[in-house]
Amino acid sequence: MKTKITELLGIEYPIIQGGMAWVADYHLAAAVSEAGGLGIIGAGGAPASFVREQIQKTKELTKKPFGVNVMLMNPEADEIARVIVEEGVPVVTTGAGNPGKYLASWKEAGIKVIPVVASVALARMMERAGVDAVIAEGTESGGHIGAATTMTLVPQVVDAVKIPVIAAGGIADGRGFAAAMMLGAEAVQMGTRFVVARESIVHENYKKKILAAKDIDSEVTGTSHGHPVRQLRNNMTREYLKLEKAGAPFEELEHLTLGALRKAVVEGDTVNGTLMAGQIAGMIREEMTCAEMIQEIMKQAESLLK
Ligand code: TUI
């Protein structure tokens, strides 16, 4: 399937893998790129030296295009932005902030820049600043989220900008893919479905929680201090929301989340870890390889779009 995004990025299928912190390492990124989508290394809160190693390992596994996601709240974001240029990474996505200060250096290096936006205002600002496309991410997504739903955000961003729009949030099969195309998107980005990919290094306990999740099993923590994060309900979210409701200061809440994503991904702690996942987790029932997922989604979407 050819779209403005497959043309822009030189990929076979308009499916981009979310740049998930701790989850999206070089194994997953290379597998998605090899399967014809765009694999992304999630820099998350990692140090720049770690990101450089991940890039080098990805290049060893695939000759196809791949990207790096810069989580802009990372204290080493400046350094990571430089590593991306030095390593000749073809595509950058950004999240959780405004990447304005890095755009000039990335564009000068010929890098395709695709920020995640959660509003029409930021999409417009990014277009004016010269980015290549935007990812309009709805509140159905896992992790750090904005307020608008995918259904409402995508068509409004499509109407507001001329650059291609990638839809994200709540998409995990061919029906969601086809729906995103109907809203005017040129590609989709998926996160939660790829967490349970066979090539994903996420702990088996975390994968099992996603596979067992029901439609209403996610909670949003952190709304009171302006960093809403969607994750599966567990002891961690119950404690967090109780403290948040009682007006606990940011520092105390932060102490609770500190290292909790690593705990879930690496140690498989599903009780006190942060099990970031989107609302579509309830539909995901099977672990598959990235190639199997992408083939299944494209087949279903193509038959629906006909
Ligand atoms: O970034 C994400 N999702 C994430 S980042 C992350 S790491 C983390 N871990 C613990 C606590 C907090 C974060 C986990 N999941 N998605 C992309 C995204 N970006 N969603 C929303 C936004 C966004 C929000 C506001 C982008 C820009 C923005 O505007 C800020 C500005 O300065 O205008």
XYZ file of C-alpha atoms and ligand atoms in Angstrom:
339
model
C 0.000 0.000 0.000
C 1.396 3.359 -1.090
C 0.647 6.536 0.891
C 2.442 9.859 1.383
C 4.110 8.312 4.442
C 5.384 5.140 2.737
C 6.822 7.437 0.033
C 8.320 9.903 2.538
C 9.977 7.202 4.648
C 10.741 4.591 1.976
C 8.830 1.820 3.761
C 6.504 -0.888 2.439
C 3.509 -0.562 4.790
C 2.165 2.598 6.502
C 2.566 1.149 9.986
C 4.862 2.823 12.527
C 5.795 1.284 15.845
C 5.424 3.533 18.884
C 8.698 4.630 20.510
C 7.909 3.131 23.896
C 10.329 3.758 26.793
C 12.075 0.546 27.987
C 9.964 -1.540 25.560
C 11.048 -0.353 22.124
C 14.652 -1.564 22.020
C 16.683 -2.613 18.990
C 15.123 -6.099 18.815
C 11.618 -4.694 18.327
C 12.677 -1.775 16.111
C 14.658 -4.022 13.756
C 11.835 -6.609 13.614
C 9.221 -4.012 12.650
C 11.476 -2.451 10.011
C 12.355 -5.891 8.586
C 8.603 -6.639 8.405
C 8.107 -3.560 6.180
C 6.886 -1.040 8.770
C 8.932 1.630 10.537
C 10.617 0.362 13.701
C 11.439 2.947 16.363
C 13.914 2.839 19.241
C 12.331 4.468 22.297
C 14.971 6.589 24.038
C 12.577 7.162 26.969
C 14.588 8.273 29.988
C 17.759 6.444 28.901
C 21.237 8.038 28.774
C 22.602 9.094 25.375
C 25.340 6.428 25.406
C 22.679 3.702 25.691
C 20.724 5.217 22.795
C 23.872 5.215 20.627
C 24.403 1.482 21.309
C 20.777 0.763 20.459
C 21.125 2.595 17.143
C 24.298 0.684 16.261
C 22.692 -2.669 17.127
C 19.619 -1.838 15.022
C 21.850 -1.048 12.025
C 23.474 -4.481 12.407
C 20.064 -6.184 12.183
C 18.411 -4.226 9.378
C 19.351 -2.167 6.363
C 15.813 -0.783 6.147
C 14.772 2.636 7.494
C 14.178 2.934 11.241
C 13.721 5.778 13.706
C 14.462 6.996 17.217
C 11.852 8.521 19.521
C 13.117 11.323 21.752
C 11.078 11.670 24.940
C 11.577 15.388 25.480
C 11.408 15.250 29.284
C 14.619 13.168 29.268
C 17.365 15.251 30.983
C 19.813 14.019 28.283
C 17.548 15.029 25.353
C 20.151 17.551 24.035
C 22.832 14.883 23.925
C 20.481 12.300 22.365
C 19.537 14.840 19.675
C 23.268 15.076 18.784
C 23.784 11.288 18.804
C 20.913 10.927 16.317
C 22.688 13.284 13.898
C 26.107 11.642 14.413
C 24.725 8.139 13.820
C 22.814 9.158 10.671
C 19.416 8.012 11.938
C 16.926 8.454 9.068
C 13.760 9.300 11.068
C 13.056 10.984 14.420
C 9.782 11.061 16.299
C 9.353 13.090 19.490
C 6.962 12.939 22.423
C 5.917 14.677 25.620
C 6.914 18.180 24.544
C 7.852 20.659 21.820
C 10.975 19.630 19.827
C 11.432 23.131 18.343
C 15.027 23.670 19.517
C 16.302 20.533 17.720
C 14.547 20.975 14.368
C 17.202 23.053 12.605
C 20.013 20.574 13.310
C 17.906 17.539 12.398
C 16.604 19.065 9.158
C 20.121 20.185 8.216
C 21.234 16.546 8.591
C 18.450 15.403 6.233
C 16.540 13.607 8.981
C 12.781 13.130 8.600
C 11.197 14.701 11.685
C 7.778 13.592 12.924
C 6.612 14.977 16.298
C 3.740 13.496 18.275
C 1.072 16.141 18.830
C -1.991 15.995 21.052
C -3.599 19.229 19.759
C -4.297 21.160 16.560
C -2.326 24.136 17.925
C 0.919 22.156 18.276
C 0.356 20.475 14.882
C 0.092 23.929 13.240
C 3.162 25.210 15.089
C 5.170 22.150 14.036
C 4.136 22.516 10.395
C 5.262 26.159 10.415
C 8.580 25.064 11.950
C 9.161 22.736 8.988
C 8.546 19.162 10.200
C 7.811 16.434 7.629
C 4.652 14.958 9.186
C 2.894 14.763 12.545
C 1.563 11.899 14.629
C -1.859 12.840 16.038
C -2.084 10.743 19.193
C -5.420 10.319 20.952
C -6.060 9.818 24.642
C -6.793 6.101 24.062
C -3.021 5.588 23.920
C -0.889 4.096 26.655
C 1.715 6.109 28.536
C 1.816 9.914 28.584
C -1.346 11.204 26.903
C -3.234 14.297 25.788
C -6.951 14.962 26.264
C -8.541 14.576 22.800
C -9.673 11.229 21.411
C -8.217 9.792 18.208
C -11.633 10.007 16.516
C -11.844 13.765 17.139
C -8.154 14.744 16.971
C -7.149 13.091 13.685
C -9.712 14.760 11.351
C -9.167 18.159 13.008
C -5.383 17.912 12.587
C -5.864 16.656 8.992
C -7.974 19.761 8.245
C -5.490 22.105 9.938
C -2.229 21.098 8.212
C -0.996 20.223 4.708
C 1.727 17.785 5.823
C 0.807 14.085 6.208
C -0.850 12.982 9.457
C -0.234 9.652 11.187
C -3.015 8.432 13.507
C -2.225 6.890 16.892
C -4.233 5.789 19.908
C -6.652 2.860 19.977
C -5.462 1.245 16.739
C -4.453 -2.433 16.787
C -6.062 -4.209 13.811
C -7.172 -3.755 10.212
C -10.444 -2.143 11.247
C -8.669 0.563 13.231
C -6.201 1.029 10.389
C -9.027 1.437 7.835
C -10.890 3.831 10.137
C -7.763 5.985 10.495
C -7.458 6.160 6.699
C -11.110 7.273 6.511
C -10.295 10.095 8.942
C -7.603 11.276 6.524
C -4.493 9.692 8.028
C -1.640 8.542 5.765
C -0.359 5.926 8.242
C -0.938 4.590 11.740
C 1.308 4.289 14.761
C 0.695 1.352 17.118
C 2.211 0.782 20.542
C 0.266 -1.650 22.719
C -0.036 -4.331 20.015
C 3.746 -4.337 19.564
C 4.338 -4.715 23.330
C 3.122 -8.310 22.941
C 5.065 -9.021 19.736
C 7.159 -12.183 19.881
C 10.281 -10.050 19.293
C 9.403 -7.684 22.163
C 11.736 -8.110 25.160
C 8.994 -7.147 27.628
C 8.666 -9.543 30.600
C 6.181 -12.394 30.066
C 4.085 -11.245 33.091
C 3.516 -7.820 31.471
C 2.549 -9.410 28.150
C 0.089 -11.740 29.943
C -1.576 -8.731 31.613
C -2.149 -7.072 28.236
C -3.444 -10.311 26.698
C -5.852 -10.762 29.647
C -6.958 -7.097 29.824
C -10.589 -6.126 29.299
C -11.893 -2.964 27.620
C -12.058 -0.843 30.801
C -8.939 -2.093 32.579
C -6.778 1.035 32.199
C -6.500 4.028 34.540
C -5.003 7.478 34.091
C -2.659 8.583 36.858
C -0.902 11.933 37.230
C -3.705 14.173 35.951
C -3.361 16.459 39.004
C 0.231 17.432 38.179
C -0.206 17.714 34.409
C 1.472 14.437 33.378
C -1.386 12.035 32.740
C -0.184 8.465 32.135
C -2.439 5.601 31.003
C -1.627 2.178 32.410
C -3.387 -1.048 33.419
C -5.107 -0.975 36.801
C -3.117 -2.659 39.608
C -1.904 -2.044 43.152
C 0.320 0.747 41.837
C -2.539 2.712 40.221
C -4.817 2.186 43.247
C -2.166 3.558 45.631
C -1.284 6.404 43.276
C -4.888 7.494 42.712
C -5.639 7.321 46.445
C -2.679 9.611 47.204
C -3.509 11.875 44.281
C -7.111 12.245 45.488
C -5.818 13.137 48.965
C -3.759 15.945 47.385
C -0.313 14.368 47.776
C 2.538 16.591 46.540
C 4.180 15.831 43.196
C 7.426 14.674 44.861
C 5.649 11.941 46.798
C 3.808 10.697 43.712
C 6.986 10.832 41.672
C 8.694 8.684 44.295
C 5.995 6.065 43.706
C 6.469 5.955 39.903
C 10.250 6.243 39.968
C 11.579 3.169 38.236
C 8.119 1.588 38.113
C 8.077 1.170 34.325
C 11.441 -0.621 34.448
C 10.076 -2.794 37.266
C 7.187 -3.894 35.036
C 9.126 -4.330 31.772
C 12.330 -5.900 33.106
C 11.339 -7.595 36.388
C 7.752 -8.465 35.446
C 6.380 -6.833 38.611
C 2.701 -6.494 37.672
C 1.658 -5.470 41.207
C 3.798 -2.385 41.854
C 5.125 -1.776 38.336
C 3.652 0.644 35.780
C 1.944 -1.440 33.069
C 1.587 1.261 30.421
C -0.970 0.188 27.797
C -3.660 1.762 25.652
C -7.412 1.220 25.829
C -7.237 -1.217 22.913
C -5.405 -3.745 25.136
C -8.780 -5.446 25.668
C -8.840 -6.473 22.000
C -5.325 -7.923 21.901
C -5.481 -11.663 22.494
C -2.452 -13.278 20.878
C 1.316 -12.974 20.784
C 2.550 -12.934 17.170
C 5.681 -11.931 15.305
C 5.807 -8.365 13.954
C 5.617 -9.725 10.386
C 2.495 -11.777 11.197
C 0.819 -8.754 12.813
C 1.596 -6.413 9.950
C 0.481 -8.926 7.300
C -2.778 -9.615 9.156
C -3.546 -5.901 9.614
C -2.790 -5.018 5.990
C -4.867 -7.914 4.639
C -7.870 -6.982 6.785
C -7.520 -3.261 6.043
C -7.173 -3.741 2.285
C -10.316 -5.868 2.107
C -12.258 -3.300 4.197
C -10.989 -0.316 2.207
C -12.040 -1.928 -1.095
O 5.257 10.634 24.895
C 4.324 9.904 24.763
N 4.084 8.845 25.556
C 4.875 8.472 26.611
S 6.333 9.204 27.080
C 6.497 8.141 28.333
S 7.830 8.185 29.434
C 7.099 8.732 30.831
N 7.238 7.952 31.883
C 6.694 8.318 33.051
C 5.988 9.471 33.160
C 5.819 10.274 32.086
C 6.381 9.878 30.881
C 5.472 7.275 28.343
N 4.595 7.464 27.361
N 3.430 10.108 23.763
C 3.539 11.216 22.923
C 2.766 12.349 23.453
N 3.192 13.581 23.415
N 1.575 12.299 24.048
C 1.235 13.563 24.371
C 2.262 14.358 23.959
C 2.389 15.774 24.046
C 1.746 16.502 25.038
C 1.912 17.878 25.093
C 3.196 16.438 23.130
C 3.368 17.786 23.201
C 2.720 18.494 24.168
O 2.844 19.851 24.189
C 3.809 20.367 25.029
C 4.231 21.735 24.592
O 5.296 22.149 25.066
O 3.522 22.342 23.793
